[in-house]
mmCIF file of C-alpha atoms in Angstrom:
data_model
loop_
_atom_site.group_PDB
_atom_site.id
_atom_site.type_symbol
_atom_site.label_atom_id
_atom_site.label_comp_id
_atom_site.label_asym_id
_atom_site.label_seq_id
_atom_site.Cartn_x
_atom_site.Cartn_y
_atom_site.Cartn_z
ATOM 1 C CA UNK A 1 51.980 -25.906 54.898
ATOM 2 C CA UNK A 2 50.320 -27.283 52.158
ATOM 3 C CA UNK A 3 51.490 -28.796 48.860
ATOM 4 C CA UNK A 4 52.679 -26.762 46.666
ATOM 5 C CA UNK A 5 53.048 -29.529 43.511
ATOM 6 C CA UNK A 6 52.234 -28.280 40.108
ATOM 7 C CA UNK A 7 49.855 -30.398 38.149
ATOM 8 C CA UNK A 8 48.638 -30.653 34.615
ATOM 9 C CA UNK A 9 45.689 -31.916 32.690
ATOM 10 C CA UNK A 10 47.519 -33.902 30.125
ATOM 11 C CA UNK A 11 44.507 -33.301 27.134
ATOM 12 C CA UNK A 12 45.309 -29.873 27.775
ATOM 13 C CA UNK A 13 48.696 -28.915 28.516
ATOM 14 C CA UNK A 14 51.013 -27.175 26.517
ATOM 15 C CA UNK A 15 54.672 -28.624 25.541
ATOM 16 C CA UNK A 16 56.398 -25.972 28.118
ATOM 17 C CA UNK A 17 54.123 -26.972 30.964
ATOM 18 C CA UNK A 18 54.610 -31.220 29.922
ATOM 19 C CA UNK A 19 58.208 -30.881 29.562
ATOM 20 C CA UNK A 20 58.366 -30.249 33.325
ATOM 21 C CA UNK A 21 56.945 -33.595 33.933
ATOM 22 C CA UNK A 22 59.831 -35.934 36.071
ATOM 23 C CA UNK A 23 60.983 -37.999 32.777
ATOM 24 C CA UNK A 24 59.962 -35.697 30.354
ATOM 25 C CA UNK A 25 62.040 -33.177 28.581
ATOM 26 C CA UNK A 26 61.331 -31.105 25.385
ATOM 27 C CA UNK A 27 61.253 -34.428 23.087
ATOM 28 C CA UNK A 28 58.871 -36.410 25.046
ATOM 29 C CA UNK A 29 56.146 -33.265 25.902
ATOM 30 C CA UNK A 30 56.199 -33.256 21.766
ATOM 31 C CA UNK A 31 55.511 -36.577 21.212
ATOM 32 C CA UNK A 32 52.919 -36.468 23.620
ATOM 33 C CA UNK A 33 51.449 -33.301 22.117
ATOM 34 C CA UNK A 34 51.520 -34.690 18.725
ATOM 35 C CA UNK A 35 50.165 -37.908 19.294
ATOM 36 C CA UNK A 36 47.031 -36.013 21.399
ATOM 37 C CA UNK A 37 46.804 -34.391 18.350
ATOM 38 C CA UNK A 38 46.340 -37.653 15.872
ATOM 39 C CA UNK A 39 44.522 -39.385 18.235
ATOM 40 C CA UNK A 40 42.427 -37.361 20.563
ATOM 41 C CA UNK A 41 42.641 -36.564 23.940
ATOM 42 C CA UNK A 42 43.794 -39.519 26.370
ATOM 43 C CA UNK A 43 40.620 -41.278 28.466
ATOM 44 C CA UNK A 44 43.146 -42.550 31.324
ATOM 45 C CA UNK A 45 46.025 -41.802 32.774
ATOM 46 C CA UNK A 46 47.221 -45.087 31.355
ATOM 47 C CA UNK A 47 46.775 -44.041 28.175
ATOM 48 C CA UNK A 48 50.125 -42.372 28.057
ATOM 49 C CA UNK A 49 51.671 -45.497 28.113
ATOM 50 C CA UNK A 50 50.587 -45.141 24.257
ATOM 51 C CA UNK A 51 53.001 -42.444 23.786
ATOM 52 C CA UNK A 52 56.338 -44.098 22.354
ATOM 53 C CA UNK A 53 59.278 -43.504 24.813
ATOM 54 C CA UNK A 54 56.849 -43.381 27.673
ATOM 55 C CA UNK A 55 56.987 -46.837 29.901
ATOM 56 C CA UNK A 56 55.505 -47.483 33.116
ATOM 57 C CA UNK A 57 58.739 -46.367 34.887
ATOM 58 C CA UNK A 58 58.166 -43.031 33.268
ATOM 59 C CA UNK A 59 54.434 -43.019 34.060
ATOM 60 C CA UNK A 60 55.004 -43.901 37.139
ATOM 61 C CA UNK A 61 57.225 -40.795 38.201
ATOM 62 C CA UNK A 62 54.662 -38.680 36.246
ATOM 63 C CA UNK A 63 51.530 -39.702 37.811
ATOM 64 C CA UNK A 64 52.043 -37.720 40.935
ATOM 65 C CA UNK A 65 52.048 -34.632 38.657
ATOM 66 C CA UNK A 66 48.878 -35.683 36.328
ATOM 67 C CA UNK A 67 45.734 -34.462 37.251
ATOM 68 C CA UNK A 68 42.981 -37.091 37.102
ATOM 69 C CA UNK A 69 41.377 -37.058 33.626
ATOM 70 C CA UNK A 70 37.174 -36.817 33.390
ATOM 71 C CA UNK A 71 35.262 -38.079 30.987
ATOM 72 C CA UNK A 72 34.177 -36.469 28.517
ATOM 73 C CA UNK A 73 29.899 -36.329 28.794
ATOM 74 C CA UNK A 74 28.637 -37.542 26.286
ATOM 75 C CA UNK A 75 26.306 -35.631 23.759
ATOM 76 C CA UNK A 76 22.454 -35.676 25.244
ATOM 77 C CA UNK A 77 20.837 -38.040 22.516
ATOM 78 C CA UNK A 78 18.224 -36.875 20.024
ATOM 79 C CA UNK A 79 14.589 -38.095 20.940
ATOM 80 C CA UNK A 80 13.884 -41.085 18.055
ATOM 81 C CA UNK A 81 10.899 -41.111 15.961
ATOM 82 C CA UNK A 82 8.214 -38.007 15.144
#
């Protein structure tokens, strides 16, 4: 059998889908929705820790649940000079 798990991207996720998250409820997936929205989308997993109410004991029973985050590419650079 294999594992059956949900997981979420965190940068995209909805509140429904983050308030499933072990420690999360309703309050927290907002918080973490709003501050994505001030800030941008998180670069690490460890980012969340930049969430308020969201502590290493939280992230922690989270992480199993987080998909890993990629890195945005970057934009391909404009050639310099004529």
């Amino acid at each position: 059998a294999g594992d059956n798990r949900f997981t979420v991207n965190v940068n995209e996720a909805g509140e429904l889908e983050l308030a499933q998250l072990p420690g999360l409820g309703p309050v927290m997936a907002r918080r973490l929705v709003d501050h994505r929205r001030e800030h941008g989308g998180f670069a690490t997993v460890e980012g969340l820790l930049d969430v308020p109410g969201i502590g290493p004991a939280t992230l922690a029973a989270m992480r199993p649940y987080l998909r890993p985050i990629r890195r945005p590419k970057p934009p391909p650079r404009e050639p310099s000079g004529p």
